[in-house]
CSV table of C-alpha atoms in Angstrom, one decimal:
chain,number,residue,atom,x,y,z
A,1,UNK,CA,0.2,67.2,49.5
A,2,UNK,CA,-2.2,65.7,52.0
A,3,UNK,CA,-4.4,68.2,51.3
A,4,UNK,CA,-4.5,67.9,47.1
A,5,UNK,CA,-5.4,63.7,47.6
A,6,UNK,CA,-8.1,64.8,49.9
A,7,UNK,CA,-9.5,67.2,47.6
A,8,UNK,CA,-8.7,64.5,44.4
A,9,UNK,CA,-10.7,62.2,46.4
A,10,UNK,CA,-13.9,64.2,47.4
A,11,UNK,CA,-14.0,65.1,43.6
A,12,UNK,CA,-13.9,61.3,43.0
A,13,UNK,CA,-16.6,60.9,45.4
A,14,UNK,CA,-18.6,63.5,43.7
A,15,UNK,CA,-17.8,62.4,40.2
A,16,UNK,CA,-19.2,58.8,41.2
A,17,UNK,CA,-22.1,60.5,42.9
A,18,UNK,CA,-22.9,62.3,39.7
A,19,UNK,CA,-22.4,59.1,37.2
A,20,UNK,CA,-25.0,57.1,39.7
A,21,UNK,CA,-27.6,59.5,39.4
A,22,UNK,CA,-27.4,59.9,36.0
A,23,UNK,CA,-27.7,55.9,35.5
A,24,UNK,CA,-30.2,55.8,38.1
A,25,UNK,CA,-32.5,58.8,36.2
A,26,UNK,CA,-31.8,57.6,32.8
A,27,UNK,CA,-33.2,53.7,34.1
A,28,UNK,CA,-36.3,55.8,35.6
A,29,UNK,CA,-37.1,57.3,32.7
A,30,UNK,CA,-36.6,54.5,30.0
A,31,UNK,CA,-38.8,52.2,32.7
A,32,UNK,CA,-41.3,54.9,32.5
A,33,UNK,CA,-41.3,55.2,28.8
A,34,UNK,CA,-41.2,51.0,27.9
A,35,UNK,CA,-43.9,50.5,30.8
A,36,UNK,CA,-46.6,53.4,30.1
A,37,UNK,CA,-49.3,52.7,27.2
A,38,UNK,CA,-50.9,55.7,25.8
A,39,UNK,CA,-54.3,56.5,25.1
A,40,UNK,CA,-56.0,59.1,22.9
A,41,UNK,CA,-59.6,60.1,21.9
A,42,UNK,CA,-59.7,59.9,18.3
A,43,UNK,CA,-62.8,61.0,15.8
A,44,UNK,CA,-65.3,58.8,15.6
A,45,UNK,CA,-65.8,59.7,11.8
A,46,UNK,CA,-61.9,58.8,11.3
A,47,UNK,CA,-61.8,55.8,9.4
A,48,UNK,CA,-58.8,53.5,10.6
A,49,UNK,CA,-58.6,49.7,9.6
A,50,UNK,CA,-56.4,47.6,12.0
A,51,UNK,CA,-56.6,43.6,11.6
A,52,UNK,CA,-59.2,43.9,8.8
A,53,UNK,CA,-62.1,42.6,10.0
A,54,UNK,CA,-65.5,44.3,10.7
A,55,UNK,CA,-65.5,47.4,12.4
A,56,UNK,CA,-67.1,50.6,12.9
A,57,UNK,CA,-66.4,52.0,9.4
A,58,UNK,CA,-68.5,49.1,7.8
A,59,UNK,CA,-71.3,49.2,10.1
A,60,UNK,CA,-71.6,53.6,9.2
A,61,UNK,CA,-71.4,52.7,5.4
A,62,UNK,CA,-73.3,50.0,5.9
A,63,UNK,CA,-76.0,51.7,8.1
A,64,UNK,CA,-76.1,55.0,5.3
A,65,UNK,CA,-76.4,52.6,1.9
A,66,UNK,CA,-79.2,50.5,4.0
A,67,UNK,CA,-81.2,53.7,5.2
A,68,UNK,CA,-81.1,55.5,2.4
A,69,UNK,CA,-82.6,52.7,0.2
A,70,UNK,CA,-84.8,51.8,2.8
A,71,UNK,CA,-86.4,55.7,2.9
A,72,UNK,CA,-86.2,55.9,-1.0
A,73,UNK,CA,-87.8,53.1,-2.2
A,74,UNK,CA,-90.8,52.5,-4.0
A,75,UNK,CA,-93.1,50.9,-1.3
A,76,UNK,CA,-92.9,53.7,1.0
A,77,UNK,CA,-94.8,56.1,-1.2
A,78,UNK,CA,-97.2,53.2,-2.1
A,79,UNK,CA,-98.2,52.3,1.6
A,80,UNK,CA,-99.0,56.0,1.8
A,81,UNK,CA,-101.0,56.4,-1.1
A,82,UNK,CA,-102.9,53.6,-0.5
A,83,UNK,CA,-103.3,53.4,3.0
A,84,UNK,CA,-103.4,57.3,3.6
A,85,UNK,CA,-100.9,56.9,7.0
A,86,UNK,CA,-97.5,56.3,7.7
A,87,UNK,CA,-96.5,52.5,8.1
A,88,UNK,CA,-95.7,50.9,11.4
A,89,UNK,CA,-92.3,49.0,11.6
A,90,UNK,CA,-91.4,46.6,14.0
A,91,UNK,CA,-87.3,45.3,14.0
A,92,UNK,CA,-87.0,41.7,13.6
A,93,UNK,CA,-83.9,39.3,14.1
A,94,UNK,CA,-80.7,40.1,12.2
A,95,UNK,CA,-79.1,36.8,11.8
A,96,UNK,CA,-75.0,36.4,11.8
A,97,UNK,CA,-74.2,33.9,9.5
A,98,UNK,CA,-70.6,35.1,8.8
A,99,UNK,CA,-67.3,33.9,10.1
A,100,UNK,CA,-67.0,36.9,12.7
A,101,UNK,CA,-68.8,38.7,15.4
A,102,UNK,CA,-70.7,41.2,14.3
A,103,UNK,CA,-72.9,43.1,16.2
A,104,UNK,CA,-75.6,44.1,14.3
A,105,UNK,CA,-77.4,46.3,16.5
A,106,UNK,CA,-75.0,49.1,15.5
A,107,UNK,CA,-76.2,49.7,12.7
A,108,UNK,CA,-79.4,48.6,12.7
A,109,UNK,CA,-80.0,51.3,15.3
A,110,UNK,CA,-78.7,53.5,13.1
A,111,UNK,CA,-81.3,53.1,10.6
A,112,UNK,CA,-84.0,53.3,13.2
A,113,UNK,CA,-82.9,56.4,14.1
A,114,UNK,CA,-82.6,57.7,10.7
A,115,UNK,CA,-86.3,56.1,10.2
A,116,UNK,CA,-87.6,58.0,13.3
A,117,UNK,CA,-86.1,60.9,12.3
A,118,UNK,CA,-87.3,60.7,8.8
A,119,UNK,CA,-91.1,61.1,10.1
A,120,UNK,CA,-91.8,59.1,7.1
A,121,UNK,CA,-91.9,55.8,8.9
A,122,UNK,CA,-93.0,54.7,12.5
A,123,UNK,CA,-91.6,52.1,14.8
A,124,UNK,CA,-92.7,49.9,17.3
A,125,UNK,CA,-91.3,48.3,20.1
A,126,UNK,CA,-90.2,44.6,19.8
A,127,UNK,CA,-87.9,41.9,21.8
A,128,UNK,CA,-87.2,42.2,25.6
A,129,UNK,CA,-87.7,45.9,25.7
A,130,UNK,CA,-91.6,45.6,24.6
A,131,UNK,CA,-91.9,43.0,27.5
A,132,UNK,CA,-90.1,45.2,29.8
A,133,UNK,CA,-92.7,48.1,28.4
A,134,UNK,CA,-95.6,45.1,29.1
A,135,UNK,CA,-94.4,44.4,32.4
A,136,UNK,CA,-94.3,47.9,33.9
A,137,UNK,CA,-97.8,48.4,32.1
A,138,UNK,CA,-99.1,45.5,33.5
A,139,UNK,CA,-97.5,46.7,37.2
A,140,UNK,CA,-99.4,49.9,36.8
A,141,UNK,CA,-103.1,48.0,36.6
A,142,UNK,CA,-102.4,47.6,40.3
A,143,UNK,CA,-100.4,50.7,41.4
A,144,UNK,CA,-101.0,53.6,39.1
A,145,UNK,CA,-104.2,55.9,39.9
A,146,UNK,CA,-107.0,55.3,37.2
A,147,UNK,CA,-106.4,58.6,35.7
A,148,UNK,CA,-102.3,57.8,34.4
A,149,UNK,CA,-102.7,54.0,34.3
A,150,UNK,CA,-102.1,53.3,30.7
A,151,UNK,CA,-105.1,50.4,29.0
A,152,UNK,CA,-103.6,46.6,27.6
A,153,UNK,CA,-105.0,46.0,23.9
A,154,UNK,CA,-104.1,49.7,22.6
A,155,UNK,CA,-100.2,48.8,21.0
A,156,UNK,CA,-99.8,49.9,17.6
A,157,UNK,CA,-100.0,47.1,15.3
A,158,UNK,CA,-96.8,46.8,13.1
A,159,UNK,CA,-97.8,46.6,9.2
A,160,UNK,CA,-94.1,45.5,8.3
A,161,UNK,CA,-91.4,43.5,9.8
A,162,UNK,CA,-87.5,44.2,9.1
A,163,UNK,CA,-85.5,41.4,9.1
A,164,UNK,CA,-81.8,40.8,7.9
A,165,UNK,CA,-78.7,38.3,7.6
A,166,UNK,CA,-75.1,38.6,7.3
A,167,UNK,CA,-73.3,36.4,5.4
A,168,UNK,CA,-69.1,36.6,4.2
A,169,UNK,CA,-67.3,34.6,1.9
A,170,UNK,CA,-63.3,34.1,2.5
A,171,UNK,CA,-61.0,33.5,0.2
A,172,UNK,CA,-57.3,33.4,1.6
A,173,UNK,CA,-53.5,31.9,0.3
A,174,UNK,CA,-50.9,32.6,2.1
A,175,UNK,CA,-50.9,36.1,4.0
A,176,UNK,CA,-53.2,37.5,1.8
A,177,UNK,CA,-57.4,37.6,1.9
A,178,UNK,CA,-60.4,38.5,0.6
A,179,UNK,CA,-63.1,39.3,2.6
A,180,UNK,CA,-66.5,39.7,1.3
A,181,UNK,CA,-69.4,40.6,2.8
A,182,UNK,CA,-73.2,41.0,2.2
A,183,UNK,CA,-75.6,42.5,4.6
A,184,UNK,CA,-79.1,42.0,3.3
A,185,UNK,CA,-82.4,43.8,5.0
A,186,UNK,CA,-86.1,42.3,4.3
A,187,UNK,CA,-89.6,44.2,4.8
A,188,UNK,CA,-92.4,41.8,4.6
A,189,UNK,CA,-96.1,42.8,4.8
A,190,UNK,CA,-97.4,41.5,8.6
A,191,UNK,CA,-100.9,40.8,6.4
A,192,UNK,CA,-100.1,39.0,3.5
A,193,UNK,CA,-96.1,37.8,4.3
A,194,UNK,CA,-95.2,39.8,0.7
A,195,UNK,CA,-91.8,40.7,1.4
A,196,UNK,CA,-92.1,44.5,-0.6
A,197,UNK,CA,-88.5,45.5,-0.1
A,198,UNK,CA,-84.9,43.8,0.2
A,199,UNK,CA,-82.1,46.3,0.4
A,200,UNK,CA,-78.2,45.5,0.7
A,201,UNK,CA,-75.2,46.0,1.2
A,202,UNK,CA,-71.8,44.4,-0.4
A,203,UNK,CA,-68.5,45.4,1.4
A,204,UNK,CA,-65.1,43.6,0.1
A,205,UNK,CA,-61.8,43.6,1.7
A,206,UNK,CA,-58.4,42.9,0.6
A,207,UNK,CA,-56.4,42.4,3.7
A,208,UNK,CA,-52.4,41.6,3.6
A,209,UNK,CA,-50.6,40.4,6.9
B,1,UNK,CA,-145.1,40.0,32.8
B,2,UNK,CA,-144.4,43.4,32.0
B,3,UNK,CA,-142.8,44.1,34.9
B,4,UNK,CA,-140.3,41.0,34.4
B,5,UNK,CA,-139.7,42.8,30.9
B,6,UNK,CA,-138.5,46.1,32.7
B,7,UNK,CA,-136.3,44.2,35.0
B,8,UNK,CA,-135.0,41.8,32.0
B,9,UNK,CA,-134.7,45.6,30.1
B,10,UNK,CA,-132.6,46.9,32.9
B,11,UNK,CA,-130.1,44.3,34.0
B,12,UNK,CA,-129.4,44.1,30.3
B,13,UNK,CA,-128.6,47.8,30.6
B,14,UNK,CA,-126.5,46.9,33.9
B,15,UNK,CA,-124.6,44.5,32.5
B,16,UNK,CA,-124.2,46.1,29.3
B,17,UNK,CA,-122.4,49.4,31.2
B,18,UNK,CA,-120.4,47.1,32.9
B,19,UNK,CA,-118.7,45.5,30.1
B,20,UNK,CA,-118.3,49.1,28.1
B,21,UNK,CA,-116.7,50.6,31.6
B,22,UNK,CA,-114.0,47.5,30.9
B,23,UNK,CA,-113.3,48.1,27.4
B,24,UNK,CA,-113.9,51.8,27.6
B,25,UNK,CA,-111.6,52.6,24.6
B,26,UNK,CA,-113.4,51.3,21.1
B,27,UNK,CA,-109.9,50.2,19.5
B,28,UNK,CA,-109.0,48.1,22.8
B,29,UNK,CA,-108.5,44.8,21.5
B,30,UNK,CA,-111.4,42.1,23.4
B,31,UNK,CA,-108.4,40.1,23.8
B,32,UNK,CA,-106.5,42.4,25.8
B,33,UNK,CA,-107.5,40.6,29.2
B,34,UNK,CA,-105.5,37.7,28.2
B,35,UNK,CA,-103.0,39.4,27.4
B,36,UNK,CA,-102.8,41.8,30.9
B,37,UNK,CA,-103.5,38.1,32.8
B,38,UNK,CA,-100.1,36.5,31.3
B,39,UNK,CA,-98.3,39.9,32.2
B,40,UNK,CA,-99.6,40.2,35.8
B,41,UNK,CA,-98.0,36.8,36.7
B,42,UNK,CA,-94.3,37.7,35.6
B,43,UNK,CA,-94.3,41.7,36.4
B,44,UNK,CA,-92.3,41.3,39.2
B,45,UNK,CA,-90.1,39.2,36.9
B,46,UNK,CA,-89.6,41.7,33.8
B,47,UNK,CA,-90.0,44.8,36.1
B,48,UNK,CA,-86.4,43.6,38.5
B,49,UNK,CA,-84.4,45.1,35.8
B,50,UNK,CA,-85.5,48.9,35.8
B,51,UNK,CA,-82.6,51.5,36.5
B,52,UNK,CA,-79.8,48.4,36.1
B,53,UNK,CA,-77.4,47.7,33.4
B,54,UNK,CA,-78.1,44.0,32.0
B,55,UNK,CA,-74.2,42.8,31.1
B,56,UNK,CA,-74.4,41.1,27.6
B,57,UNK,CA,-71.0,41.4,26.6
B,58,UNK,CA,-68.7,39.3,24.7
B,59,UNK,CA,-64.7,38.7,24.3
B,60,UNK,CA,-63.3,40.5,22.1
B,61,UNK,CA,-59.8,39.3,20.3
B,62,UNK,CA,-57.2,40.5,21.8
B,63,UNK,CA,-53.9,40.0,20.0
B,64,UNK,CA,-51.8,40.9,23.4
B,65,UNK,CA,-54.0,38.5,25.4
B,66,UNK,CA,-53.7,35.8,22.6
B,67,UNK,CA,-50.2,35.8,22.4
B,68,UNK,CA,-49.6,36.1,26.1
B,69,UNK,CA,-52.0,33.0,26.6
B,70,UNK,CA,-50.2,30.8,24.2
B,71,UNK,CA,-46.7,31.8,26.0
B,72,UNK,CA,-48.4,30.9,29.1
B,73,UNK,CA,-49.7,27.4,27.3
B,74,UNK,CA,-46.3,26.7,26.5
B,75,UNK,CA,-44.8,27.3,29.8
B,76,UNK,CA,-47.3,24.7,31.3
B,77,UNK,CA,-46.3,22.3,29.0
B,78,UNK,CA,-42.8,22.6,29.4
B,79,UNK,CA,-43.3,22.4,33.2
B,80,UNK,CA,-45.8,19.5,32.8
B,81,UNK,CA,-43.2,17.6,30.4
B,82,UNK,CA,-40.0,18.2,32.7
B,83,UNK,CA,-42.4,17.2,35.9
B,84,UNK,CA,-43.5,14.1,33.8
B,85,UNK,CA,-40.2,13.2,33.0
B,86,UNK,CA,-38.5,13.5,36.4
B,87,UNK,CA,-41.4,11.4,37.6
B,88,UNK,CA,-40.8,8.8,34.6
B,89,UNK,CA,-36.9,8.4,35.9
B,90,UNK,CA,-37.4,8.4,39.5
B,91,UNK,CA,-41.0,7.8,40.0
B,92,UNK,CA,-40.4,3.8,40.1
B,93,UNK,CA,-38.2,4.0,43.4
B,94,UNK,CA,-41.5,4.6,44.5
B,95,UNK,CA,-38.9,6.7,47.6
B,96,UNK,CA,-42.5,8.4,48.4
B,97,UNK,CA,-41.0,11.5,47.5
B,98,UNK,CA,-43.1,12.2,44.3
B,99,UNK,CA,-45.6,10.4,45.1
B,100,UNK,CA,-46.3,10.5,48.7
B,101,UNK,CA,-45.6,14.2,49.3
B,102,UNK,CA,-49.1,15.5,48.4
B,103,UNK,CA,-47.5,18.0,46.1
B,104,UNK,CA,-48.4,16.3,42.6
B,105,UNK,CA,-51.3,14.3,43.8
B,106,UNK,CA,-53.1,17.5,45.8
B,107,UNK,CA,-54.8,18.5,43.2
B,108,UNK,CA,-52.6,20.7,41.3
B,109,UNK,CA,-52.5,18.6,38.3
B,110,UNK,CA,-55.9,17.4,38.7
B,111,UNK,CA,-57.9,20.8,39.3
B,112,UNK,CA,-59.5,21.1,35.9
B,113,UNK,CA,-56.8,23.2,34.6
B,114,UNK,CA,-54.3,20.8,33.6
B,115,UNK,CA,-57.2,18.8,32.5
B,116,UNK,CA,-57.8,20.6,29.4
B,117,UNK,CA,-56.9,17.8,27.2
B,118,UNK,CA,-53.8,19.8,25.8
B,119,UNK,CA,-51.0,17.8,28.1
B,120,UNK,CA,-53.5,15.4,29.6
B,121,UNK,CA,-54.9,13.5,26.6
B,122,UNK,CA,-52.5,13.9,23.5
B,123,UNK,CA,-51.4,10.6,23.6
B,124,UNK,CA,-47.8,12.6,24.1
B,125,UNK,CA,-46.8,11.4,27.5
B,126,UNK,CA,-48.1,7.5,27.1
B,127,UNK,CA,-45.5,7.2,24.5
B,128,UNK,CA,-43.0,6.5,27.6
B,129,UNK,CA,-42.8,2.9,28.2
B,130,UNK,CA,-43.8,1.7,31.8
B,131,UNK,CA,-41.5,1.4,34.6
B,132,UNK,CA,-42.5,-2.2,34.9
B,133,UNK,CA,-40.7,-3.0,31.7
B,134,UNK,CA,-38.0,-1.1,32.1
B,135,UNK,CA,-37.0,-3.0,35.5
B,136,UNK,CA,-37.5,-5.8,33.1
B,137,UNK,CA,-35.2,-5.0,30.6
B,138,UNK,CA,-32.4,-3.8,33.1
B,139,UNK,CA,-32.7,-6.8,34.9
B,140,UNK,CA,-32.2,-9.1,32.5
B,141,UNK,CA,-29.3,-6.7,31.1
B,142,UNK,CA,-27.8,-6.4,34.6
B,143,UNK,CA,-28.2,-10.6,34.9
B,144,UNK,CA,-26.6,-11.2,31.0
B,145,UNK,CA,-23.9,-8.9,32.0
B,146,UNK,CA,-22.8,-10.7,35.4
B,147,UNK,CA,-23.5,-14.0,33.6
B,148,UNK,CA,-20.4,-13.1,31.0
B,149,UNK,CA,-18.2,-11.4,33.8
B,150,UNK,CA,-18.6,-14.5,36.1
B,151,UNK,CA,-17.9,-17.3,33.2
């Protein structure tokens, strides 16, 4: 008899034993699953929209519309006629005059690259990067030997400057918008200020929250 | 006077080299000294950069960060209102406790990041009337009532 409520007991004990661990696994794991976040590399030609505002997929299309018309247009194959060389290029300031941040350089160095690449067109330094380029010249007037020093007064002058603005018009009732946008690109001759090309791009959005 | 032609001849040749050994290159721009002068003053300057990464970034939205900001917003101003209305009640027994202590006069409240003009400035907590009057008004309660239990 003694024996049997001994027994009952250590299989209590062991039963209780059992139901704790199970508690104290299933708690591990459901901490582990509500606390972890996960992350994943995803293509950077996938196209995913998340709040609806700018992103990557509007700089790419608009970086493709803006190069292509840049490349095709009429001026290009006038400068070269006329002038018998490729034009010089030198980026100007892309002005942000919409209702976001928008960083501009993506996909205005897209187009640079697509100009460089094109071997149609050549670019020139401009902004903090040609004085960085100025400063280590000018360092090397001092340090350099004679023979690698490289001369001041022998840049490549630009003939055309590209400049551009961003503008966006909002219209929004309720939880529903309309986003427009309008990227616009400018050549203008350094010479004569004729602005010889204006390319663009119109993007429009309907976002519901 | 032919001989001060020959020496006229050949410093003009002197000085002539001289000036071609500068320019060298026939496409240099004459300018260019000007330009080398401004640059060899602030070389130091725009050469500190090389081989480092200039940080220009900027705050992206974050909707967790947003979200967890305003809870945090409202948390301060529930603590802020509570602390403002426990000092409201008990504050005028001036019993040094609240405002002797050091605790809500060390700073805390005064460090710039209550001061943001969210709890501070909102006209919110000078809607309470001022202790002064209120020992007024209970006074003169306190006296009207003996007044009538006396007569």
């Amino acid at each position: 008899m003694k024996n049997q409520i001994f027994t009952n007991t250590q299989n209590i004990n062991t039963m209780y034993k059992k139901i704790v661990l199970k508690i104290v696994l299933v708690t591990a794991v459901a901490f582990t699953v509500v606390g972890c976040h996960s992350v994943s590399r995803i293509d950077v030609d996938r196209e995913k929209d998340i709040s609806g505002k700018w992103n990557d997929v509007d700089s790419k299309l608009t970086a493709q519309a803006l190069t292509d018309q840049v490349l095709a247009d009429e001026w290009l194959n006038k400068f070269i006629s006329s002038q018998q060389n490729k034009p010089v290029l030198i980026v100007g300031f892309v002005k942000n005059k919409s209702h976001e941040h928008i960083e501009a350089e993506t996909f205005m160095k897209d187009i640079e690259r697509s100009i460089v690449k094109s071997k149609k067109i050549r670019l020139v330094q401009g902004g903090d990067k040609r004085e960085a380029i100025r400063g280590e010249r000018s360092d090397q007037q001092t340090n350099a030997s004679v023979s690698t020093m490289k001369k001041f007064g022998l840049e490549v002058g630009a003939d055309y400057m590209i400049q551009g603005d961003i503008n966006t018009i909002v219209d929004a009732y309720k939880r529903k918008k309309i986003v427009y946008y309008q990227v616009n690109l400018e050549l203008t001759d350094m010479q004569t200020n004729e602005i010889v090309w204006i390319g663009e791009k119109k993007i429009k959005k309907y976002v519901k929250n | 006077m032919k001989t001060l032609k020959y020496i006229g001849l050949i410093l003009t040749l002197i000085i002539g080299s001289q000036s071609w050994a500068q320019t060298q290159d026939p496409d240099q721009n004459p300018n260019y000294k000007i330009s080398q002068d401004k640059y060899a003053e602030k070389s130091d300057d725009l050469n500190s950069t090389q081989g480092e990464t200039i940080q220009q970034t900027y705050e992206a939205f974050d909707w967790t960060e947003f979200k967890s900001q305003q809870k945090q917003d409202r948390k301060d101003s529930r603590y802020n209102r509570r602390a403002m209305k426990y000092q409201y009640r008990y504050g005028h027994q001036n019993n040094g406790y609240y405002n002797n202590n050091g605790y809500y006069n060390n700073g805390n409240y005064n460090n710039g990041y209550y001061n943001n003009g969210y709890n501070n400035n909102n006209g919110y907590y000078n809607n309470y009337p001022s202790g002064n009057s209120n020992n007024v008004l209970n006074s003169i309660l306190l006296g009207t009532a003996l007044y009538y239990l006396f007569n």
